[in-house]
Coordinates of C-alpha atoms and ligand atoms in Angstrom, one line a residue:
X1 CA 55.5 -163.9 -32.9
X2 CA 56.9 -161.9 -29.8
X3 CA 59.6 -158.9 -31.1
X4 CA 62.3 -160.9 -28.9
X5 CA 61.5 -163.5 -30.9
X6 CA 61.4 -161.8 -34.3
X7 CA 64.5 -159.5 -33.5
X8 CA 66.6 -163.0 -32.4
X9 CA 65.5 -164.8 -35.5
X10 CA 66.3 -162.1 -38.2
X11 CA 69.7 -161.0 -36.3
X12 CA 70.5 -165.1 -36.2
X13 CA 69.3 -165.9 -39.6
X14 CA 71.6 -162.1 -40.9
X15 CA 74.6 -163.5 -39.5
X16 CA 74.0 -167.2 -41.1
X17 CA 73.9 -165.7 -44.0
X18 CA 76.7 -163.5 -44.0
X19 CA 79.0 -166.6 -42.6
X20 CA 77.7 -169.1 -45.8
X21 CA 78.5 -166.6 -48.4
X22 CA 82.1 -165.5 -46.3
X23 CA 82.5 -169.9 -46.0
X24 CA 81.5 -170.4 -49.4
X25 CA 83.9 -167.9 -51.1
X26 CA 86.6 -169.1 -48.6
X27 CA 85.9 -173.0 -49.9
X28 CA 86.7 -171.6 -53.7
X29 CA 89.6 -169.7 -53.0
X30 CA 91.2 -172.4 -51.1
X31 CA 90.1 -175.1 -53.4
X32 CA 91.3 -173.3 -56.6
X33 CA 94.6 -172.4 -54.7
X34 CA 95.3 -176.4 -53.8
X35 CA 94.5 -177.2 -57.8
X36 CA 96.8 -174.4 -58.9
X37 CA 99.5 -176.0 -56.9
X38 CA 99.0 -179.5 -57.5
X39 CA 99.0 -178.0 -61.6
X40 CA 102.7 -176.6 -61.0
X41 CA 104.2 -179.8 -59.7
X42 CA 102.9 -181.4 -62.3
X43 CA 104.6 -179.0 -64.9
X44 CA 107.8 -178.7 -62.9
X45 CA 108.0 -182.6 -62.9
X46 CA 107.1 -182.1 -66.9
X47 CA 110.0 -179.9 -67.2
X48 CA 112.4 -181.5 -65.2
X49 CA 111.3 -185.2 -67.0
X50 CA 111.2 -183.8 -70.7
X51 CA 114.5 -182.8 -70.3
X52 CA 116.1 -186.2 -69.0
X53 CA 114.2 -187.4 -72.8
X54 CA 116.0 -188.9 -75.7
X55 CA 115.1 -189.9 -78.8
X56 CA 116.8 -191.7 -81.1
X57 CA 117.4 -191.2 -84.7
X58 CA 114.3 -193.2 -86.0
X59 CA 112.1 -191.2 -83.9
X60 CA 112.2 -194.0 -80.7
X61 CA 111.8 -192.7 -77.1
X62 CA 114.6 -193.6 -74.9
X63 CA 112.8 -192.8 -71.3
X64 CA 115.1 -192.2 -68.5
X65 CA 113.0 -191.0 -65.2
X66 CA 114.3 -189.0 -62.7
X67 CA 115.4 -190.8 -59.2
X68 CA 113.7 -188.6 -56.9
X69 CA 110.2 -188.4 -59.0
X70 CA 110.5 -192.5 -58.3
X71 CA 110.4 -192.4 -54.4
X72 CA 107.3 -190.3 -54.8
X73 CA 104.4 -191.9 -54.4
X74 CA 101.3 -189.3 -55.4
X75 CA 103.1 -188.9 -58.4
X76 CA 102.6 -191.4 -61.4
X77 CA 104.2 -191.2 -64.8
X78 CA 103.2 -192.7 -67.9
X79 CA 105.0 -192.8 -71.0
X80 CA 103.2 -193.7 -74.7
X81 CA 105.1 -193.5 -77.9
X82 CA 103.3 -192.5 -81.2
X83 CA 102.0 -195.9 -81.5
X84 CA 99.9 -196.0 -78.5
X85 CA 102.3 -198.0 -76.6
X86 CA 103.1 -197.7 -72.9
X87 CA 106.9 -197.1 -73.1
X88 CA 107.5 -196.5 -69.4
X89 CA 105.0 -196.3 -66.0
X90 CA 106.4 -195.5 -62.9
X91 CA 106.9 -198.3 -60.2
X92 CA 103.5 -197.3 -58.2
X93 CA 101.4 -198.2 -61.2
X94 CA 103.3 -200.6 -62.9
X95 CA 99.9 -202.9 -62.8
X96 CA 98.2 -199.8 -65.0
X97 CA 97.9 -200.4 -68.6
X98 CA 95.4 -198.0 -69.6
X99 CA 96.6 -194.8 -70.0
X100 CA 95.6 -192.1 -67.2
X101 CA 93.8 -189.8 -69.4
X102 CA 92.8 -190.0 -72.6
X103 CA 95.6 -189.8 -75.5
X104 CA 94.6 -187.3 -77.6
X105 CA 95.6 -188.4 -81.2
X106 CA 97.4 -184.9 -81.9
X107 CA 98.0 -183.3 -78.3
X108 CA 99.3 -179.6 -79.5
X109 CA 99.8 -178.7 -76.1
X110 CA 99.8 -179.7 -72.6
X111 CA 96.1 -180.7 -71.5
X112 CA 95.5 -181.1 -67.7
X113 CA 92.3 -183.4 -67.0
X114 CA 90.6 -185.0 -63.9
X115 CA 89.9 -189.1 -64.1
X116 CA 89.3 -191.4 -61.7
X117 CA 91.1 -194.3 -61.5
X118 CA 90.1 -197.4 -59.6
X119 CA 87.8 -195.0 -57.8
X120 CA 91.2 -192.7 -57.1
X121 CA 90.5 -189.2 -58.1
X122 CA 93.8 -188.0 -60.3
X123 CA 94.2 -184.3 -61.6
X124 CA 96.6 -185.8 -65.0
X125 CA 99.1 -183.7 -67.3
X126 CA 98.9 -184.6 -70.7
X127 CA 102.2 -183.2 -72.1
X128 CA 103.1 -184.1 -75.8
X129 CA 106.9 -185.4 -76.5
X130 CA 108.2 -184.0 -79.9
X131 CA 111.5 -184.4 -81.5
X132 CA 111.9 -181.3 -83.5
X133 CA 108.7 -180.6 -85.1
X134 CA 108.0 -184.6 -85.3
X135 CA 105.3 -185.7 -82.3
X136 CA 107.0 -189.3 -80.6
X137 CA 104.8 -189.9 -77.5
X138 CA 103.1 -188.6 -74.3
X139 CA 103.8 -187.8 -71.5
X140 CA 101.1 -188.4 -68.4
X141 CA 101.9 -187.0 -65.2
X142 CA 98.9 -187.8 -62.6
X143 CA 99.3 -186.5 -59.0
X144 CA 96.5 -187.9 -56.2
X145 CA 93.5 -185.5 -55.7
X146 CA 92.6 -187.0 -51.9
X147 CA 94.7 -184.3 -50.4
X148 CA 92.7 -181.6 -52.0
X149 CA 89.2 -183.7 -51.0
X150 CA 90.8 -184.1 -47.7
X151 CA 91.3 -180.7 -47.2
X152 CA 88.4 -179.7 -48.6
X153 CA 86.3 -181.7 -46.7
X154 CA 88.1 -180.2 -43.2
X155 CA 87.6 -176.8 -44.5
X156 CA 83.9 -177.6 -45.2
X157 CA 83.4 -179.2 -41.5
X158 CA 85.2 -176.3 -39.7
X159 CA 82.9 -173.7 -42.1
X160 CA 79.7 -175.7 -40.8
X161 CA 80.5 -175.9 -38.0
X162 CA 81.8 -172.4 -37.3
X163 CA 78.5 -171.1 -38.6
X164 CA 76.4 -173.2 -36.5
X165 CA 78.4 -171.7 -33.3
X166 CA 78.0 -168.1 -34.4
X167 CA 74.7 -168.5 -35.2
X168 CA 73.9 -170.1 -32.0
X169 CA 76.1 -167.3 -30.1
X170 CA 74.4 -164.6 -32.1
X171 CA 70.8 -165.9 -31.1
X172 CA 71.8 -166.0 -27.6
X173 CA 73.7 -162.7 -26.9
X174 CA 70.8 -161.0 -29.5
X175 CA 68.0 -162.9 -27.1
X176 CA 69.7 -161.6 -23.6
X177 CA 70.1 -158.0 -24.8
X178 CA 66.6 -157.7 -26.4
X179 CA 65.2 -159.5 -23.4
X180 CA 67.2 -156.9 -21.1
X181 CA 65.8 -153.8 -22.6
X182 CA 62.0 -155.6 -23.5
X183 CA 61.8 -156.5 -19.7
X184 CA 61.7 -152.9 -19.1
X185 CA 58.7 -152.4 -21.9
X186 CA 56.9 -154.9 -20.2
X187 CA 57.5 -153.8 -16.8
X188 CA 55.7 -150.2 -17.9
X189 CA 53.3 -151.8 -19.5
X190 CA 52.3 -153.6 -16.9
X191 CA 52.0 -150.5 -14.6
X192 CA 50.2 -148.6 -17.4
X193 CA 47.8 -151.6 -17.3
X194 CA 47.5 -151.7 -13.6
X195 CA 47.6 -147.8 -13.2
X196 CA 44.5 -148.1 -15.4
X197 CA 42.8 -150.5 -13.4
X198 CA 43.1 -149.1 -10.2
X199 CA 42.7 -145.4 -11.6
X200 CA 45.6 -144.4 -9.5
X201 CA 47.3 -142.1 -11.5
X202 CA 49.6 -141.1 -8.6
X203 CA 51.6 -144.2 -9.7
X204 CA 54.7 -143.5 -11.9
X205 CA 56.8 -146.5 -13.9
X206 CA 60.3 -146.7 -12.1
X207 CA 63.1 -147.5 -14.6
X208 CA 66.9 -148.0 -13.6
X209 CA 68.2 -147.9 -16.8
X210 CA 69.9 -144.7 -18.4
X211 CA 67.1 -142.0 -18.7
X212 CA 69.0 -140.7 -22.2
X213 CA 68.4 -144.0 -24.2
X214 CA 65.1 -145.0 -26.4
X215 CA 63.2 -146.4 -23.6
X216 CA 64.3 -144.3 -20.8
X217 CA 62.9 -141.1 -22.7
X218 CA 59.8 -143.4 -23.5
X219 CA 59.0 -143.7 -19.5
X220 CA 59.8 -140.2 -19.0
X221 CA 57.3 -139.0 -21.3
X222 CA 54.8 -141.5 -20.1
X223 CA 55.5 -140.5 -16.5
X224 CA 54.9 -137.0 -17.5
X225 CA 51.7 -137.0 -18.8
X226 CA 50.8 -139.0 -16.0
X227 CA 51.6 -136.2 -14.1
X228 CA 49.9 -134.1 -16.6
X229 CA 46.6 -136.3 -16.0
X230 CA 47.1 -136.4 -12.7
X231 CA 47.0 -132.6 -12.2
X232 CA 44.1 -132.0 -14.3
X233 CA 42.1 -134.7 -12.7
X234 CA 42.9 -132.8 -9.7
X235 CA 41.7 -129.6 -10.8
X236 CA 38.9 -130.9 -12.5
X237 CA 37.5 -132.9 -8.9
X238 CA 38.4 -129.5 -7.2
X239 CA 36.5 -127.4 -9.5
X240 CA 33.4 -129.7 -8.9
X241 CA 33.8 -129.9 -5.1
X242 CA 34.2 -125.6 -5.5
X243 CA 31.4 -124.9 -7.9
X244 CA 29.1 -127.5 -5.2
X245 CA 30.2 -125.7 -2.3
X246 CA 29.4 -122.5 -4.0
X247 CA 25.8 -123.8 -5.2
X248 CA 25.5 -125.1 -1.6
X249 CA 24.8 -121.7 0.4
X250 CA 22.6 -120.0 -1.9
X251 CA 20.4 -122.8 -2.6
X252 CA 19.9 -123.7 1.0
X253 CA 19.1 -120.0 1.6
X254 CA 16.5 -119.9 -1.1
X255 CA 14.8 -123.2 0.5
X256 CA 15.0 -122.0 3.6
X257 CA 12.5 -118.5 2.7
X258 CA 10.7 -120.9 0.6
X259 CA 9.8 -123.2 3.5
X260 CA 8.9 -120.0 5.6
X261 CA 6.8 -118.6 3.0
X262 CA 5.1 -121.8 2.9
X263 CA 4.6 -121.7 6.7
X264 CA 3.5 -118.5 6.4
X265 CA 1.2 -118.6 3.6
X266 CA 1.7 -115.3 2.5
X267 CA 4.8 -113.9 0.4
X268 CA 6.6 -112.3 2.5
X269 CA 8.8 -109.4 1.4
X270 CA 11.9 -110.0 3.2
X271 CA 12.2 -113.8 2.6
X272 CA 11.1 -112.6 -1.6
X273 CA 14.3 -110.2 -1.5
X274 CA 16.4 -112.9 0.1
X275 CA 15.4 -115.3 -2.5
X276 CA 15.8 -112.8 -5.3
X277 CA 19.1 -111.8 -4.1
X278 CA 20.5 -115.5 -4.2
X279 CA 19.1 -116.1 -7.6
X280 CA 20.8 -112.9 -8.7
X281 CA 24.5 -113.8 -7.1
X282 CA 24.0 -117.6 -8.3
X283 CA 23.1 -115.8 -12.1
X284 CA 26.3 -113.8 -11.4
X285 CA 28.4 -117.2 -10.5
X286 CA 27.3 -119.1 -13.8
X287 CA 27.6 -116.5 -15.6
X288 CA 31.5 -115.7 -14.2
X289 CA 32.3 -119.4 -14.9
X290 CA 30.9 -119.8 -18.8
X291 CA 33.1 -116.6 -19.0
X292 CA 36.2 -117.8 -17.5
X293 CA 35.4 -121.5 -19.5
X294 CA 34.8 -119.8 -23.0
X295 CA 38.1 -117.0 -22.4
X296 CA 40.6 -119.5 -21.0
X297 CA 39.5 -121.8 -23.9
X298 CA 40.2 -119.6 -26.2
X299 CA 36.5 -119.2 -27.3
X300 CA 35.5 -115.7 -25.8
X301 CA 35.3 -113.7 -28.9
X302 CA 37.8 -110.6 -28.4
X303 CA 37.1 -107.5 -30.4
X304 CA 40.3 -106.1 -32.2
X305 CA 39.9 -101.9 -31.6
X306 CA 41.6 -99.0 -30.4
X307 CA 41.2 -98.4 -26.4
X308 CA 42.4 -95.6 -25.2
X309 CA 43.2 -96.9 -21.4
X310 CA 43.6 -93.5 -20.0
X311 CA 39.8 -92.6 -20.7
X312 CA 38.8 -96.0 -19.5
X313 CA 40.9 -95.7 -16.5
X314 CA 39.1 -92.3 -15.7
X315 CA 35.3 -94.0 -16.3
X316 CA 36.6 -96.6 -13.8
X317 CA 38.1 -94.6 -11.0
X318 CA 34.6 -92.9 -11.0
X319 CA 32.8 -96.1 -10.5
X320 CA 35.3 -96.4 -8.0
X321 CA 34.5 -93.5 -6.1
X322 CA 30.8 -94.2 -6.5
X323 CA 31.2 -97.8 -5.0
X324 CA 33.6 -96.8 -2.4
X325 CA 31.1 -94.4 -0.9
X326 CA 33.7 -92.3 0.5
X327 CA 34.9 -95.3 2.6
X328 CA 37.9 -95.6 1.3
X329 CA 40.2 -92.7 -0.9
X330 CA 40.5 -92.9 -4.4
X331 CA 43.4 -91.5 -5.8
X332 CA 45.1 -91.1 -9.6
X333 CA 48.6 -90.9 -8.8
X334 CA 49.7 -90.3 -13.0
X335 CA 47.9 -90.6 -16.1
X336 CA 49.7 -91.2 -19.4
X337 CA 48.1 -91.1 -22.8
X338 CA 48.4 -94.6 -23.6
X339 CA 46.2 -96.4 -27.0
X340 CA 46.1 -100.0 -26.3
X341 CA 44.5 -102.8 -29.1
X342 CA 41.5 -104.6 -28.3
X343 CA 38.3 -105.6 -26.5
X344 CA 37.2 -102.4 -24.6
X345 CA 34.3 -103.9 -22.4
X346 CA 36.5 -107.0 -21.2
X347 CA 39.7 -104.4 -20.7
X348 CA 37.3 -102.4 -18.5
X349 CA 36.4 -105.7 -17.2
X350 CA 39.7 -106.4 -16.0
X351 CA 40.4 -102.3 -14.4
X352 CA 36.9 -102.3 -12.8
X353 CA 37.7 -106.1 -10.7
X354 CA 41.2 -105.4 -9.3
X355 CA 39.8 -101.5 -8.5
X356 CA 36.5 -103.2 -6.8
X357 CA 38.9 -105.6 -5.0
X358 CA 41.3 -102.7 -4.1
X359 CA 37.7 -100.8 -2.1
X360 CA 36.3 -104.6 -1.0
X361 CA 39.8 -105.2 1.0
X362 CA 40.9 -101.8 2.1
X363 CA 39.5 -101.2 5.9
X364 CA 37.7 -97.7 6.2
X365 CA 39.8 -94.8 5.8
X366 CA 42.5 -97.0 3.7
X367 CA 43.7 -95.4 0.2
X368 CA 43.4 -96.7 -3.3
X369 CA 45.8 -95.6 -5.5
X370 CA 45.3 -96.1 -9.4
X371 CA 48.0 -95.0 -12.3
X372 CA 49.1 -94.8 -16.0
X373 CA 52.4 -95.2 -17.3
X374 CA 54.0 -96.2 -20.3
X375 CA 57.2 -97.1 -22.0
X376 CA 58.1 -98.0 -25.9
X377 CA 56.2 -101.0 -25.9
X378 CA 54.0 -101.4 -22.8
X379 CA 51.4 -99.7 -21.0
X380 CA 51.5 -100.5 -17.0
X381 CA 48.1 -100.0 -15.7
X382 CA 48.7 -99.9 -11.7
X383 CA 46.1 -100.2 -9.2
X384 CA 47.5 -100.4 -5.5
X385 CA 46.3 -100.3 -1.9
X386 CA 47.1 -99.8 1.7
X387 CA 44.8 -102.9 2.8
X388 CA 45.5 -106.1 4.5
X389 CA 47.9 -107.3 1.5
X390 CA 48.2 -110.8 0.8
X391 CA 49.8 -113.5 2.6
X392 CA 52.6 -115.0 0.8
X393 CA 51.3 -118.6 0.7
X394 CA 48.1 -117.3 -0.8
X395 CA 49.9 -115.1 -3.6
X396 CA 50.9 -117.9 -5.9
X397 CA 47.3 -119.4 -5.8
X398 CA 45.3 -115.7 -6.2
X399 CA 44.6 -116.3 -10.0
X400 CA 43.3 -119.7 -9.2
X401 CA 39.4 -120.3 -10.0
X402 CA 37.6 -119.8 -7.0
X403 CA 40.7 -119.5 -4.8
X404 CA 39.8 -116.7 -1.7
X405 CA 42.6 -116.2 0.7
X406 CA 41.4 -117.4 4.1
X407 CA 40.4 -114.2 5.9
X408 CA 38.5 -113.1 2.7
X409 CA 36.8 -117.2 3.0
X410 CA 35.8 -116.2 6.5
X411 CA 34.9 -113.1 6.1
X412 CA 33.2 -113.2 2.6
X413 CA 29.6 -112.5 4.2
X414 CA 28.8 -109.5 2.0
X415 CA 28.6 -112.6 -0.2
X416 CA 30.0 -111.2 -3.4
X417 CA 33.1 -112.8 -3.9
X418 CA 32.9 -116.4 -5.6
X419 CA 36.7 -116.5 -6.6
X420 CA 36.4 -116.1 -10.0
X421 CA 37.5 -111.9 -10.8
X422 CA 41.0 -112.5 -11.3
X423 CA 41.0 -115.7 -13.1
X424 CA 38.8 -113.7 -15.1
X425 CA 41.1 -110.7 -15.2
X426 CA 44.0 -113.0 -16.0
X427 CA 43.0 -114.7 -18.5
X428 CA 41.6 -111.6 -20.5
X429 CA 45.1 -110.0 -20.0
X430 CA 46.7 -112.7 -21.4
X431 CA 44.4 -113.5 -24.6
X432 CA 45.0 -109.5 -25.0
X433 CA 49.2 -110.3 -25.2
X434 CA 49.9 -108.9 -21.5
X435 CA 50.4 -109.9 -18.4
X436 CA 49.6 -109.3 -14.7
X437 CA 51.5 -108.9 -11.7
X438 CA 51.1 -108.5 -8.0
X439 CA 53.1 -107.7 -5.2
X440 CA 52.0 -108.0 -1.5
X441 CA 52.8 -109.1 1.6
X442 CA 50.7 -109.3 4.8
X443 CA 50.2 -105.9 6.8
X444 CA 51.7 -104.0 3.6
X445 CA 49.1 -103.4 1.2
X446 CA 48.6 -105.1 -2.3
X447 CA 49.9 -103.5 -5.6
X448 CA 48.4 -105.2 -8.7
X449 CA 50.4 -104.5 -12.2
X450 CA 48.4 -105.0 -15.5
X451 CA 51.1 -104.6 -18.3
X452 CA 49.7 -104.5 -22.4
X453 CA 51.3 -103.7 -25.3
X454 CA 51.0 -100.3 -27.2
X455 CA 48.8 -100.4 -29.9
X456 CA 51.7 -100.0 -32.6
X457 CA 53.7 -103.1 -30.9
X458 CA 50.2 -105.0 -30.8
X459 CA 49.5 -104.6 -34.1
X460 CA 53.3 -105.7 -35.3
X461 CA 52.6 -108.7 -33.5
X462 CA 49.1 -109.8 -34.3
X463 CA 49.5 -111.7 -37.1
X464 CA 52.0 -114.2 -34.9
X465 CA 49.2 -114.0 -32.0
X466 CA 45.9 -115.2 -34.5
X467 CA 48.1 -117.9 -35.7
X468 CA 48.9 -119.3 -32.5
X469 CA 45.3 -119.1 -31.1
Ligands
LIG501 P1 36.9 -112.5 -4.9 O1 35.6 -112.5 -5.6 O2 37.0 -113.3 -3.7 O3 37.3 -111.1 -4.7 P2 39.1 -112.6 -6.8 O4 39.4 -113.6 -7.8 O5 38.8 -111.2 -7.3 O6 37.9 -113.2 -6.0 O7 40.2 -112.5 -5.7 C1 40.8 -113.7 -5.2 C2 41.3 -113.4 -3.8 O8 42.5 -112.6 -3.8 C3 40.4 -112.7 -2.9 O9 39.5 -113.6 -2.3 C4 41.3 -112.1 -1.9 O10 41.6 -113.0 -0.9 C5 42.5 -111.8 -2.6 N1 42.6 -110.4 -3.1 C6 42.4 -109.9 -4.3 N2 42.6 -108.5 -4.3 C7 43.0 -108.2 -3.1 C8 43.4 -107.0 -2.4 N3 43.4 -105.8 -3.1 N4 43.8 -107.0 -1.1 C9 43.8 -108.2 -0.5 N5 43.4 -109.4 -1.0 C10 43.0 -109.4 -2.3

């Protein structure tokens, strides 16, 4: 059974219910309130005919009925003496000998009763006549019940048929509104369904309701990790058409020498160094991306010691100088004591790639500059140059895998640079609790900021870090 269907038939069936037991206790109240009344006219005209009684002195009953009680028809009065003998009966049931209710030999006290007469229901008083303590007769007073039946039977119709319309109004109005707001479920199901078969997860689930209520948020969320999907199926056929185009060159280079050689028929030692070279820098590539896979997942093992940066930052400024071979100058503009926590070799990792990139960028004759500084909770690691800089719609894309600005793409013949150092660098800074920074702009130079925490602040913090990895 569809939820419409369900929802309608438990709302419908809730307010059935509610109106039978509201109809039924509305019946009983009425009902017992029409008896109740019928009761005190029939005690009033007790009253009123007791007291036009007379008895005489040998205990006879000397019956003298009130006009007005006369004229009225729903009310009929009997009266029996002590002997059982019908000593008046009002004009409407003159034909009635029987008495209306049962005489009880010794009434004590007025006894009201139900009977049916002739098929005519009759609520009856029974009211015993007594001259002092000495019992003479009965009096019956009978009124008509088929007002009550009358009105109970109206009561009963409007009740039945005031419950059949609400029901019938409920299922309706409880039909259109769940119909309203399952149209939309439907609708995004059908979208999810056809997003799936067309695996085009561009698509997105409109919805013109409110985006605050239930199913609003629902489509949001749904939308968003469509979005989500979306993004990572885009990296995901980037990084495949990257890492191809990356296998691409040195492979055909290494077929190429090997198809000379072949020609050839010697080994030749150029075309050997050629193909040793590429083997080497493809080595270098995988090697670069298991890195960057196992640290961004969070798998890259990351020793927990003491590094003092300062000493590290020395070791790397003379690799620096080694590399640079005097084409560019190397420069330590500050160095400040500075005791960092964590992975040494990755740390150094991370220094010796934005210091190589500083010497691979900077034209000849350009300066590196390379600093220490440190506040209460950070170190600031700076390594900055007077190169090309960046251009500013290749900044926000730099720690992307494999992303080369375009000069660096064109000009990447000393075939070094896959892409990969500071998504590398990146991630180690962050699974170390830092962050990096860069500043450039074309023409101007680059400045990159690497920012850790102190060794003390690190180790306040760790416990928070380990439980979030
Ligand atoms: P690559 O192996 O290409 O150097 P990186 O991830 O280290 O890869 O750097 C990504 C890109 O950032 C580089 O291709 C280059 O375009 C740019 N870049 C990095 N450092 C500098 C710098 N100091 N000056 C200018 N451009 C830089």
């Amino acid at each position: 059974m569809s939820l419409r269907a369900r929802l309608t038939l438990l709302y419908t069936a809730l307010v059935g219910g509610i109106l039978l037991l509201f109809g039924f206790a509305v019946y009983q109240v009425v009902s017992q309130n029409l008896v109740r009344q019928i009761d005190e006219l029939l005690a009033r005209t007790a009253t009123e005919l007791i007291a036009s009684t007379q008895y005489t002195a040998l205990g006879g009953l000397n019956f003298r009925p009130v006009p007005d009680l006369e004229l009225t028809t729903n009310v009929y009065i009997q009266v029996w003496d002590r002997g059982t003998d019908l000593v008046f009966s009002s004009s409407s049931i003159q034909h009635l000998r029987e008495p209306m209710a049962p005489l009880d030999r010794l009434p004590a006290r007025p006894v009201y009763r139900v009977t049916s007469i002739g098929g005519t229901e009759l609520r009856v008083l029974s009211v015993p006549l007594a001259a002092g303590r000495r019992l003479v007769g009965t009096l019956q007073i009978g009124a008509n019940l088929a007002i009550v039946h009358a009105t109970q039977r109206t009561l009963l119709v409007v009740l039945i048929v005031g419950t059949v319309i609400a029901m019938t109004v409920a299922a309706i109005a409880v039909s259109l509104t769940t119909q309203q707001a399952l149209v939309s479920l439907q609708q995004a199901t059908d979208i999810a369904l056809q997003i799936t078969r067309a695996d085009d997860l561009s698509r997105r689930i409109p919805y013109h309701g409110s985006p605050e209520d239930e199913i609003g948020q629902l489509i949001l969320a749904f939308n968003q990790t469509l979005s989500r999907l979306e993004n990572l199926f885009q990296l995901q056929r980037r990084f495949v058409a990257d890492v191809s185009h990356e296998l691409r060159t040195p492979l055909t280079v290494i077929k190429g020498n090997v198809n000379l050689l072949r020609r050839m028929g010697c080994a030749d030692e150029d075309s050997l160094i050629s193909i040793e070279s590429e083997v080497d820098r493809l080595t270098r590539m995988i090697g670069d991306l298991l890195l960057l896979a196992r640290v961004e997942s969070g798998k890259l093992p990351i020793v927990e010691e003491e590094v003092e940066l300062d000493t590290l930052l020395l070791e790397v400024l003379e690799q620096g100088r080694v590399l640079a071979h005097g084409r560019v100058d190397i420069r330590l503009e500050g160095i400040d004591q500075v005791l960092v926590c964590g992975d040494r070799d990755r740390l150094k990792q991370v220094v010796l790639n934005l210091v190589e990139n500083a010497i691979k960028y900077t034209p000849e004759g350009g300066e590196v500059v390379v600093g220490l500084s440190k506040n209460e909770a950070e170190a600031c690691l700076l390594v900055r140059d007077n190169g090309p800089g960046i251009p500013a719609e290749d900044l926000p894309h730099i720690f992307e895998r494999f992303y080369r600005a375009e000069k660096s793409r064109t000009r990447s013949g000393d075939g070094k640079g896959f892409g990969l150092g500071l998504s590398i660098a990146y991630w180690i800074v962050r699974r170390h609790g830092g962050r990096i920074e860069v500043r450039s702009a074309a023409g101007e130079g680059t400045t990159f900021e690497v920012y850790l925490p102190l060794y003390r602040v690190r180790a306040e913090l760790s416990p928070q870090r380990s439980a979030e990895h």
